[in-house]
Amino acid sequence: MALTTAQTGLSRARRGVAPGGAGRPANRKSKLTAQTSRTFFWLLLPSVILLVLIHGYPLIEAGVQATHDGSLIEAGNFVGGENFATVLSSPAFWKAAQFTLLFTIVGVFGSWLVGLGLALLLRTKIPAGGTFKVLLLLPWVVPIVVSSTAWNWLVATPDSLIPSLFRNLGLGTPLFLADPSLAALTVMVFKVWVSFPFMMMMISAALASVDSTVYEAASMDGATRFQQFSQITLPLIARSTYISWILMTIFCVNDFPTIYLLTGGGPVDATTSLVVLAYRTVFQDFATGPGVAIAFLMTMTLVVVSVLLYRQIRKSSVE
Amino acid sequence: MSANSSSAFSRRGFLGFAAAAASAPLLAACGGGSASQGGGGGGNGVIKFWDMPWATPAYNDAAKKIVEGYSPASGNLKASYQTIQWNNFYQTFSSAIASKTGPAVSTGGGFQAFQFEKQGQIAYADKVIDELKKNGQFDDFLPGVLEPFKSDKGYVAVPWQLDMRVFWYRKSLFEQAGVDVPKDWASLLEAGKALKKVGAFGFATGSGAGNNIGNHSMIMMMVNNGGGVFTKDGELDVMNDRNVEAIEFLLELVSNGIVDPASVSYTTENLNAMWKNKKAAFGPYVLGVPERVGDTSGDIVVASPIAGPHGDKGGLVFPNNIMMYTNTPSQASSEAFLVSYMGQLKELWRQKLMNALPVFKSITEIPEFASDPNNVKIVKEWQPIAKTFASQGTVLNDNLAVLDGGQALNQFTQTVLTGKTDARSALQAFESGLKSVIKK
């Protein structure tokens, strides 16, 4: 409500209309507009300065590094797009890009599906619901270092709990982190496990705003459960869904610790994502320019994806 | 040129500002004593010494005590102590050096001195070496320890400890398998087959997240066979016959199940657990494995060096060093402090805080060190034959930082440990990976 009032006020201010009424003298309108602009300017200035300092400067510096051949200490000589060309012609980059794409798709949709299922489940009355909710939040709350260590204990060696279970069931002894395909799968499952509580909370918040009478009306009209879900629930949480997808896409593409702590990008680069590749290129191979170029390409891709998803939010007509 | 200068200036200025801003609350939290720190290499007349957490926190406390107890001669500056975490340490040093807020003297990564030397940030230690000659410590260095640091322009750094890779074994597992401890590669293969029958691995290693023992295992076996990644002149020489032979042997160990198939993903914790749980029977590792895994039964002991098929023997050593930087409030004070600190090193081994060999013979003779038969064996049998990553050459350089922990070596190691390759293909991929990142 306050926001609505503020927006109305802002809208009025933009139109030069005073709060008291529609018809006021022109000089009064311009005075108010100028005053409002000045106020906004001074209120925003600290944030703008901080943003420029914290985000703008490193971005500019990264641009310098990506187009030079030096080190972290000195940028070196200008080489134009050579670092980008080096990166784009490297098979390692495309392998990492492929893994990043797969990791992101599984991470976003896997965690969304699990989160959606649990959010719907939590709408129903279940015994010890509060405790259940807290338990479900744990993967998100626990520091990633702790989670990855726990997962390592669960799967790393042939004598770890899960490989032992497989062995006892006569299913062999899978080496979850040593086999390239299984390691990639394990990292993705780990990501879904870590991320679903976030999705669950986003969707729960969206579901909480849905009026239950809508379902009653649909039910009276003879809509099935599935029709209610697909025609009411999904559209009503569409905005929240798109926002969560944007955020989770960014989280997945930029996710360094989940992968690095569990597999280090291995075995044989099977789980090397772009962010891990960028890190290793800069800090293990000490190739600053190409490493920063990878990071730049990632940023540009994320901006494009975010803009596309944001447009979907605007298209979504459900308020 | 002007663009570079401008960029460097703004970066330096910004980093300096950022470092100062970031350190303000930290310094406030540290109390008045730390307030004297700041500025390049030790603003306000202090030699800033940055040290890595080389061992348990007790090590850092002891090292700090040494630094704080340093009384400079008249005219020289006092010193301050700061621990720098290993995580992203290269970035930490680089940012600080770029912003002129770095240390005057530091320990660091094994090849860090050479990396920063190339960028003109290292102060040569020739005068320190001269002082060590005068006070007798020069002659106290173990053989072959100092030479790797002498470049054309002077001593890049001063070694202070040796991080060794040696073979360890578990006596009880060999007894259980009814085989002798390997003396050469052939007996290693046979012992491995016998150990497999009792559920143990005859070549324990690991190359999972953050674990570089696998990488070191590869180079160690090459060195053990008289090979190595570089020629005597420092040129890349990955495809030499001795390396091929060493990797073929490792692949044979893998195909016979003598190397744990899961080891490709083992972290150091996983590897420690293998030793602790009597799954690891023989393998290369760092000093102090019993203490590391918490086994005080005396069952885990150092093996003697084994011979390759041509009779060569060799281990791997990382001579960790202390370096000085050009950005210092007083070069003479940096040198005086370093000389003094080298003279106090004995205290760290006297308190049994180090999991590394000392560089001075006199320290290897103190009772606290010599009472451990594993230490004595390493000094007597391994140190004289140990070679650095520069092998087949001896002089260290900045390219070794790229080799150590770089993507090329890690991918090569993991490829070999998975066994899905042949020696030549793996080495060729390794060589091309190195060529793409090694600077001429």
CSV table of C-alpha atoms in Angstrom, one decimal, chain A residues 53 57 61 64-65 68 71-78 152 156-159 175 177-180 260-264 266-269 277 279-287, chain B residues 4 7-8 10-12 14 17 88 90-91 94 97-98 115-116 119 121 208-209 260-262 264-267 270 279 401-402 405-408 410-411 414-415 418 420 437 439:
chain,number,residue,atom,x,y,z
A,53,LEU,CA,33.8,1.7,-6.7
A,57,TYR,CA,36.4,-0.3,-11.1
A,61,GLU,CA,40.3,-3.3,-14.5
A,64,VAL,CA,42.3,-3.9,-19.0
A,65,GLN,CA,43.6,-7.3,-17.9
A,68,HIS,CA,46.7,-7.2,-22.0
A,71,SER,CA,50.2,-10.4,-14.6
A,72,LEU,CA,48.1,-9.5,-11.6
A,73,ILE,CA,50.7,-6.9,-10.7
A,74,GLU,CA,51.2,-5.2,-14.1
A,75,ALA,CA,48.8,-5.3,-17.0
A,76,GLY,CA,51.6,-5.6,-19.5
A,77,ASN,CA,51.3,-4.9,-23.2
A,78,PHE,CA,48.0,-4.3,-25.0
A,152,ASN,CA,32.9,-36.4,0.3
A,156,ALA,CA,34.6,-40.6,-2.1
A,157,THR,CA,36.1,-44.0,-1.3
A,158,PRO,CA,34.9,-47.5,-2.1
A,159,ASP,CA,34.3,-47.8,1.7
A,175,LEU,CA,33.3,-44.6,-7.7
A,177,LEU,CA,34.0,-38.9,-7.8
A,178,ALA,CA,36.6,-41.0,-9.7
A,179,ASP,CA,34.6,-41.8,-12.8
A,180,PRO,CA,34.2,-38.8,-15.0
A,260,TYR,CA,35.9,-26.9,-6.6
A,261,LEU,CA,35.5,-28.3,-3.1
A,262,LEU,CA,34.0,-31.6,-4.2
A,263,THR,CA,36.0,-32.5,-7.3
A,264,GLY,CA,38.4,-29.6,-8.0
A,266,GLY,CA,38.2,-33.3,-12.1
A,267,PRO,CA,38.6,-36.1,-12.8
A,268,VAL,CA,40.3,-35.2,-16.0
A,269,ASP,CA,38.4,-31.9,-16.3
A,277,LEU,CA,38.5,-22.8,-15.6
A,279,TYR,CA,40.2,-19.6,-11.6
A,280,ARG,CA,42.7,-22.3,-12.6
A,281,THR,CA,43.9,-20.3,-15.6
A,282,VAL,CA,44.6,-17.2,-13.5
A,283,PHE,CA,45.8,-18.7,-10.3
A,284,GLN,CA,47.3,-22.0,-11.3
A,285,ASP,CA,48.6,-21.4,-14.8
A,286,PHE,CA,49.2,-17.7,-14.0
A,287,ALA,CA,47.7,-16.7,-17.4
B,4,ASN,CA,50.2,1.3,-19.1
B,7,SER,CA,46.7,2.1,-15.7
B,8,ALA,CA,49.3,0.9,-13.3
B,10,SER,CA,45.3,4.0,-10.9
B,11,ARG,CA,45.4,0.3,-10.0
B,12,ARG,CA,48.0,0.9,-7.5
B,14,PHE,CA,43.0,2.0,-5.9
B,17,PHE,CA,43.2,2.7,-0.9
B,88,ASN,CA,44.5,-17.3,-2.9
B,90,TYR,CA,49.3,-15.5,-4.9
B,91,GLN,CA,46.4,-13.0,-5.3
B,94,SER,CA,50.1,-9.7,-6.0
B,97,ILE,CA,52.7,-5.7,-4.1
B,98,ALA,CA,50.8,-3.9,-6.8
B,115,GLN,CA,57.6,-15.3,-10.1
B,116,PHE,CA,58.0,-11.9,-8.5
B,119,GLN,CA,58.3,-8.7,-12.4
B,121,GLN,CA,59.8,-7.0,-7.2
B,208,GLY,CA,41.4,-35.0,-5.9
B,209,ALA,CA,40.4,-31.5,-4.9
B,260,ASP,CA,43.4,-47.5,-5.9
B,261,PRO,CA,41.0,-46.7,-8.8
B,262,ALA,CA,39.3,-44.1,-6.6
B,264,VAL,CA,42.1,-40.0,-8.8
B,265,SER,CA,39.5,-38.2,-6.6
B,266,TYR,CA,41.2,-38.5,-3.2
B,267,THR,CA,41.6,-35.4,-1.2
B,270,ASN,CA,40.9,-39.4,1.9
B,279,LYS,CA,44.4,-49.6,3.1
B,401,ALA,CA,55.1,-22.5,-10.5
B,402,VAL,CA,53.1,-23.2,-13.6
B,405,GLY,CA,49.6,-27.4,-9.4
B,406,GLY,CA,49.0,-26.1,-12.9
B,407,GLN,CA,46.2,-27.6,-15.1
B,408,ALA,CA,48.5,-29.5,-17.4
B,410,ASN,CA,46.9,-32.1,-12.9
B,411,GLN,CA,45.1,-33.3,-16.0
B,414,GLN,CA,44.4,-37.8,-13.4
B,415,THR,CA,44.6,-39.3,-16.9
B,418,THR,CA,42.3,-43.4,-14.4
B,420,LYS,CA,42.6,-44.9,-19.8
B,437,VAL,CA,51.3,-21.8,-20.5
B,439,LYS,CA,56.5,-18.4,-20.8
